[in-house]
Amino acid sequence: MKTKIIDITKQYDEALSEAARILKSGGLVAIPTETVYGLAANALDGEAVKKIYKAKGRPSDNPLIVHISNMEELGQLVDEIPEKVKIMAEKFWPGPLTMIMKKSGLIPDVTSGGLDTVAVRMPENKYARAIIKACGLPLAAPSANLSGSPSPTNAKYVYDDMNGRIPLIIDGGRSKIGVESTVITFADEIPAVLRPGAVTVEEIRNLIGEVRVDGAVLHKLKEGGKASSPGMKYKHYAPRADITILKGSLEKFIEYTKGKDFFALVFEGEEMYFENAVTYGKPLDGVSEANRLFDALRELDEKGAKKVYARCPEISGIGLAVYNRLIRSAGFKIIEL
Ligand code: TXA
Ligand code: MG
């Protein structure tokens, strides 16, 4: 299959009509969103959704997020809209927030990975919304990377992973945020954050009160343990390079790595201390770190890095999302200095 790329910032009408044509006929289209690029298919068509799992090499029990462009579309996808979901949607939609609810009969089992719940997000990216509107369908879309790789923040990285596997990539420029949406479930009594993102736990607590943070956000799932979010049990965001996080000051980092053959994954301004370094954002600035992390991981591979030592981000606000992705990309290898 030949993979075509259309730049929607230059060929708006053609991009929309081609994307809508393919999506309506049960095909796959990679689309830009403000978090990361998504690999979209008609969420209500089980056969179309199966193609997503195949193209990504994704385990079939890992459910997908369904993307909508307005509130009216939510009602038909879920059994009931909880009051707290309405409050959250009012404040954070459209935006980098995914909410899980009991699903309606319209959602095929492949879309929800066999679960009785469905994850829904209304993206803010204007091109994503225009594509959803143009095809008139809710779109199931995981991140548009090969399963296990870092999520793509631009059309080139989608092409690197998906060339020959999908017919169309819509290029809408670089993703603004750079890490995937916050995932929160409302399927149980007390809402629980399953994956941190740009909508922070602190912001959510301020709005709706008690919220749990699932144990798998900060720690490795125990062998044989049950994952609240199936995605958490799989290898994730991993470059080919072998990453170890070094927790502690820059001075201790320099001391620990002295004489070793490695690439440093460090903050801007720190690269001068190392022979080989890739940076991911500014120190103590979670927004810029989130924006750079996945690109930095791909750049390490492009540079042929084998052994990587990484600086550890602050673990609050959006920094929790950065840390959550980094510990997975490092296979949970962390050394306290
Ligand atoms: O920002 C994003 O969320 C991007 C863009 C494209 O919207 N999408 C994305 O999708 O990151 P994906 O499939 O890579 O991650 C979805 C995560 C997975 O960890 C999955 O296990 C979890 O959400 N998830 C989806 N539906 C779920 C459900 N019903 N119950 C629990 N976890 C669910
Ligand atoms: Mg993903």
mmCIF file of N, CA and C and ligand atoms in Angstrom, residues 33 35-39 56 58 62-65 67 98 100 111-112 115 117-119 121 141-145 151 179-181 183 194-195 228-232 236, ligand 1:
data_model
loop_
_atom_site.group_PDB
_atom_site.id
_atom_site.type_symbol
_atom_site.label_atom_id
_atom_site.label_comp_id
_atom_site.label_asym_id
_atom_site.label_seq_id
_atom_site.Cartn_x
_atom_site.Cartn_y
_atom_site.Cartn_z
ATOM 1 N N THR A 33 -3.599 15.803 16.113
ATOM 2 C CA THR A 33 -4.378 16.330 17.246
ATOM 3 C C THR A 33 -3.407 17.167 18.083
ATOM 4 N N THR A 35 -2.495 16.688 21.076
ATOM 5 C CA THR A 35 -1.635 15.887 21.967
ATOM 6 C C THR A 35 -0.548 15.206 21.141
ATOM 7 N N VAL A 36 -0.956 14.193 20.370
ATOM 8 C CA VAL A 36 -0.067 13.485 19.449
ATOM 9 C C VAL A 36 -0.914 13.113 18.234
ATOM 10 N N TYR A 37 -0.285 12.617 17.180
ATOM 11 C CA TYR A 37 -1.059 12.174 16.010
ATOM 12 C C TYR A 37 -1.826 10.892 16.352
ATOM 13 N N GLY A 38 -3.032 10.773 15.772
ATOM 14 C CA GLY A 38 -3.860 9.601 16.002
ATOM 15 C C GLY A 38 -4.036 8.803 14.724
ATOM 16 N N LEU A 39 -4.288 7.495 14.884
ATOM 17 C CA LEU A 39 -4.550 6.630 13.730
ATOM 18 C C LEU A 39 -6.043 6.298 13.742
ATOM 19 N N LYS A 56 -0.897 -1.116 13.697
ATOM 20 C CA LYS A 56 -0.015 -0.757 14.812
ATOM 21 C C LYS A 56 0.706 -1.958 15.418
ATOM 22 N N ARG A 58 -0.965 -3.795 17.553
ATOM 23 C CA ARG A 58 -1.432 -3.550 18.934
ATOM 24 C C ARG A 58 -2.200 -4.758 19.464
ATOM 25 N N ASN A 62 -6.345 -4.043 24.123
ATOM 26 C CA ASN A 62 -6.011 -2.678 24.543
ATOM 27 C C ASN A 62 -6.971 -1.693 23.852
ATOM 28 N N PRO A 63 -7.979 -1.202 24.598
ATOM 29 C CA PRO A 63 -9.063 -0.426 23.975
ATOM 30 C C PRO A 63 -8.631 0.921 23.407
ATOM 31 N N LEU A 64 -9.463 1.463 22.531
ATOM 32 C CA LEU A 64 -9.146 2.703 21.823
ATOM 33 C C LEU A 64 -9.969 3.870 22.360
ATOM 34 N N ILE A 65 -9.479 5.072 22.099
ATOM 35 C CA ILE A 65 -10.215 6.279 22.473
ATOM 36 C C ILE A 65 -11.096 6.687 21.294
ATOM 37 N N HIS A 67 -13.064 9.588 19.380
ATOM 38 C CA HIS A 67 -12.985 11.054 19.269
ATOM 39 C C HIS A 67 -14.266 11.629 18.681
ATOM 40 N N THR A 98 -9.465 12.583 28.208
ATOM 41 C CA THR A 98 -10.262 11.431 27.780
ATOM 42 C C THR A 98 -11.043 10.920 28.980
ATOM 43 N N ILE A 100 -13.702 7.992 30.591
ATOM 44 C CA ILE A 100 -14.216 6.632 30.410
ATOM 45 C C ILE A 100 -15.554 6.486 31.124
ATOM 46 N N THR A 111 -13.588 -2.039 19.537
ATOM 47 C CA THR A 111 -13.244 -0.655 19.886
ATOM 48 C C THR A 111 -12.931 -0.533 21.374
ATOM 49 N N SER A 112 -13.697 -1.237 22.201
ATOM 50 C CA SER A 112 -13.510 -1.127 23.654
ATOM 51 C C SER A 112 -12.650 -2.266 24.206
ATOM 52 N N LEU A 115 -14.099 -4.552 26.792
ATOM 53 C CA LEU A 115 -14.578 -4.021 28.081
ATOM 54 C C LEU A 115 -16.015 -3.503 27.928
ATOM 55 N N THR A 117 -16.844 -0.605 28.984
ATOM 56 C CA THR A 117 -16.706 0.851 29.059
ATOM 57 C C THR A 117 -16.134 1.379 27.749
ATOM 58 N N VAL A 118 -16.253 2.704 27.561
ATOM 59 C CA VAL A 118 -15.647 3.324 26.377
ATOM 60 C C VAL A 118 -14.959 4.627 26.787
ATOM 61 N N ALA A 119 -13.820 4.893 26.163
ATOM 62 C CA ALA A 119 -13.066 6.123 26.420
ATOM 63 C C ALA A 119 -13.411 7.129 25.327
ATOM 64 N N ARG A 121 -12.967 11.279 23.823
ATOM 65 C CA ARG A 121 -12.256 12.561 23.896
ATOM 66 C C ARG A 121 -12.759 13.498 22.801
ATOM 67 N N ALA A 141 -9.248 6.346 17.685
ATOM 68 C CA ALA A 141 -7.880 6.698 17.297
ATOM 69 C C ALA A 141 -6.890 6.552 18.445
ATOM 70 N N PRO A 142 -6.048 5.532 18.368
ATOM 71 C CA PRO A 142 -4.908 5.469 19.284
ATOM 72 C C PRO A 142 -3.806 6.344 18.719
ATOM 73 N N SER A 143 -2.725 6.514 19.457
ATOM 74 C CA SER A 143 -1.580 7.240 18.919
ATOM 75 C C SER A 143 -1.075 6.513 17.666
ATOM 76 N N ALA A 144 -0.577 7.285 16.690
ATOM 77 C CA ALA A 144 -0.292 6.723 15.364
ATOM 78 C C ALA A 144 1.115 6.145 15.221
ATOM 79 N N ASN A 145 1.632 5.554 16.307
ATOM 80 C CA ASN A 145 2.940 4.907 16.279
ATOM 81 C C ASN A 145 2.768 3.396 16.191
ATOM 82 N N SER A 151 5.034 7.930 20.923
ATOM 83 C CA SER A 151 3.934 8.490 20.129
ATOM 84 C C SER A 151 4.459 9.583 19.201
ATOM 85 N N VAL A 179 2.442 15.135 24.583
ATOM 86 C CA VAL A 179 2.131 13.851 25.244
ATOM 87 C C VAL A 179 0.632 13.607 25.132
ATOM 88 N N GLU A 180 0.232 12.338 25.257
ATOM 89 C CA GLU A 180 -1.166 11.984 25.072
ATOM 90 C C GLU A 180 -2.050 12.545 26.182
ATOM 91 N N SER A 181 -3.359 12.491 25.918
ATOM 92 C CA SER A 181 -4.352 13.063 26.832
ATOM 93 C C SER A 181 -4.349 12.400 28.210
ATOM 94 N N VAL A 183 -6.184 10.432 30.911
ATOM 95 C CA VAL A 183 -7.292 9.465 30.859
ATOM 96 C C VAL A 183 -7.848 9.293 32.270
ATOM 97 N N LEU A 194 -6.118 7.266 35.094
ATOM 98 C CA LEU A 194 -5.389 6.068 34.661
ATOM 99 C C LEU A 194 -4.119 6.433 33.908
ATOM 100 N N ARG A 195 -4.131 7.629 33.302
ATOM 101 C CA ARG A 195 -2.930 8.103 32.597
ATOM 102 C C ARG A 195 -2.880 9.619 32.753
ATOM 103 N N SER A 228 -6.070 -1.474 35.326
ATOM 104 C CA SER A 228 -7.324 -0.730 35.154
ATOM 105 C C SER A 228 -7.390 -0.232 33.726
ATOM 106 N N SER A 229 -6.222 0.120 33.190
ATOM 107 C CA SER A 229 -6.130 0.536 31.806
ATOM 108 C C SER A 229 -5.207 -0.460 31.123
ATOM 109 N N PRO A 230 -5.766 -1.282 30.219
ATOM 110 C CA PRO A 230 -4.959 -2.357 29.633
ATOM 111 C C PRO A 230 -3.641 -1.858 29.044
ATOM 112 N N GLY A 231 -3.624 -0.599 28.548
ATOM 113 C CA GLY A 231 -2.411 -0.052 27.950
ATOM 114 C C GLY A 231 -1.234 -0.042 28.920
ATOM 115 N N MET A 232 -1.539 -0.024 30.228
ATOM 116 C CA MET A 232 -0.462 0.123 31.207
ATOM 117 C C MET A 232 0.366 -1.140 31.385
ATOM 118 N N HIS A 236 6.048 0.310 26.445
ATOM 119 C CA HIS A 236 5.531 1.577 25.943
ATOM 120 C C HIS A 236 6.617 2.589 25.665
HETATM 121 O O1 TXA B 1 -4.020 12.066 23.300
HETATM 122 C C1 TXA B 1 -4.475 10.944 23.104
HETATM 123 O O2 TXA B 1 -5.178 10.364 23.957
HETATM 124 C C2 TXA B 1 -4.132 10.251 21.780
HETATM 125 C C3 TXA B 1 -4.759 11.085 20.657
HETATM 126 C C4 TXA B 1 -4.619 10.430 19.313
HETATM 127 O O3 TXA B 1 -6.083 11.374 20.967
HETATM 128 N N1 TXA B 1 -4.611 8.905 21.780
HETATM 129 C C5 TXA B 1 -4.027 7.922 22.534
HETATM 130 O O4 TXA B 1 -4.583 6.669 22.395
HETATM 131 O O5 TXA B 1 -3.079 8.121 23.269
HETATM 132 P P1 TXA B 1 -3.873 5.329 22.874
HETATM 133 O O6 TXA B 1 -4.711 4.232 22.346
HETATM 134 O O7 TXA B 1 -2.457 5.345 22.454
HETATM 135 O O8 TXA B 1 -4.010 5.338 24.429
HETATM 136 C C6 TXA B 1 -5.280 5.105 25.018
HETATM 137 C C7 TXA B 1 -5.109 4.620 26.437
HETATM 138 C C8 TXA B 1 -4.576 3.202 26.486
HETATM 139 O O9 TXA B 1 -3.643 3.114 27.549
HETATM 140 C C9 TXA B 1 -5.811 2.382 26.779
HETATM 141 O O10 TXA B 1 -5.514 1.204 27.473
HETATM 142 C C10 TXA B 1 -6.646 3.349 27.606
HETATM 143 O O11 TXA B 1 -6.389 4.613 27.071
HETATM 144 N N2 TXA B 1 -8.082 3.067 27.475
HETATM 145 C C11 TXA B 1 -8.857 3.242 26.370
HETATM 146 N N3 TXA B 1 -10.123 2.832 26.610
HETATM 147 C C12 TXA B 1 -10.157 2.401 27.883
HETATM 148 C C13 TXA B 1 -11.169 1.831 28.727
HETATM 149 N N4 TXA B 1 -12.404 1.640 28.288
HETATM 150 N N5 TXA B 1 -10.823 1.496 29.989
HETATM 151 C C14 TXA B 1 -9.558 1.689 30.442
HETATM 152 N N6 TXA B 1 -8.559 2.207 29.705
HETATM 153 C C15 TXA B 1 -8.846 2.546 28.441
#
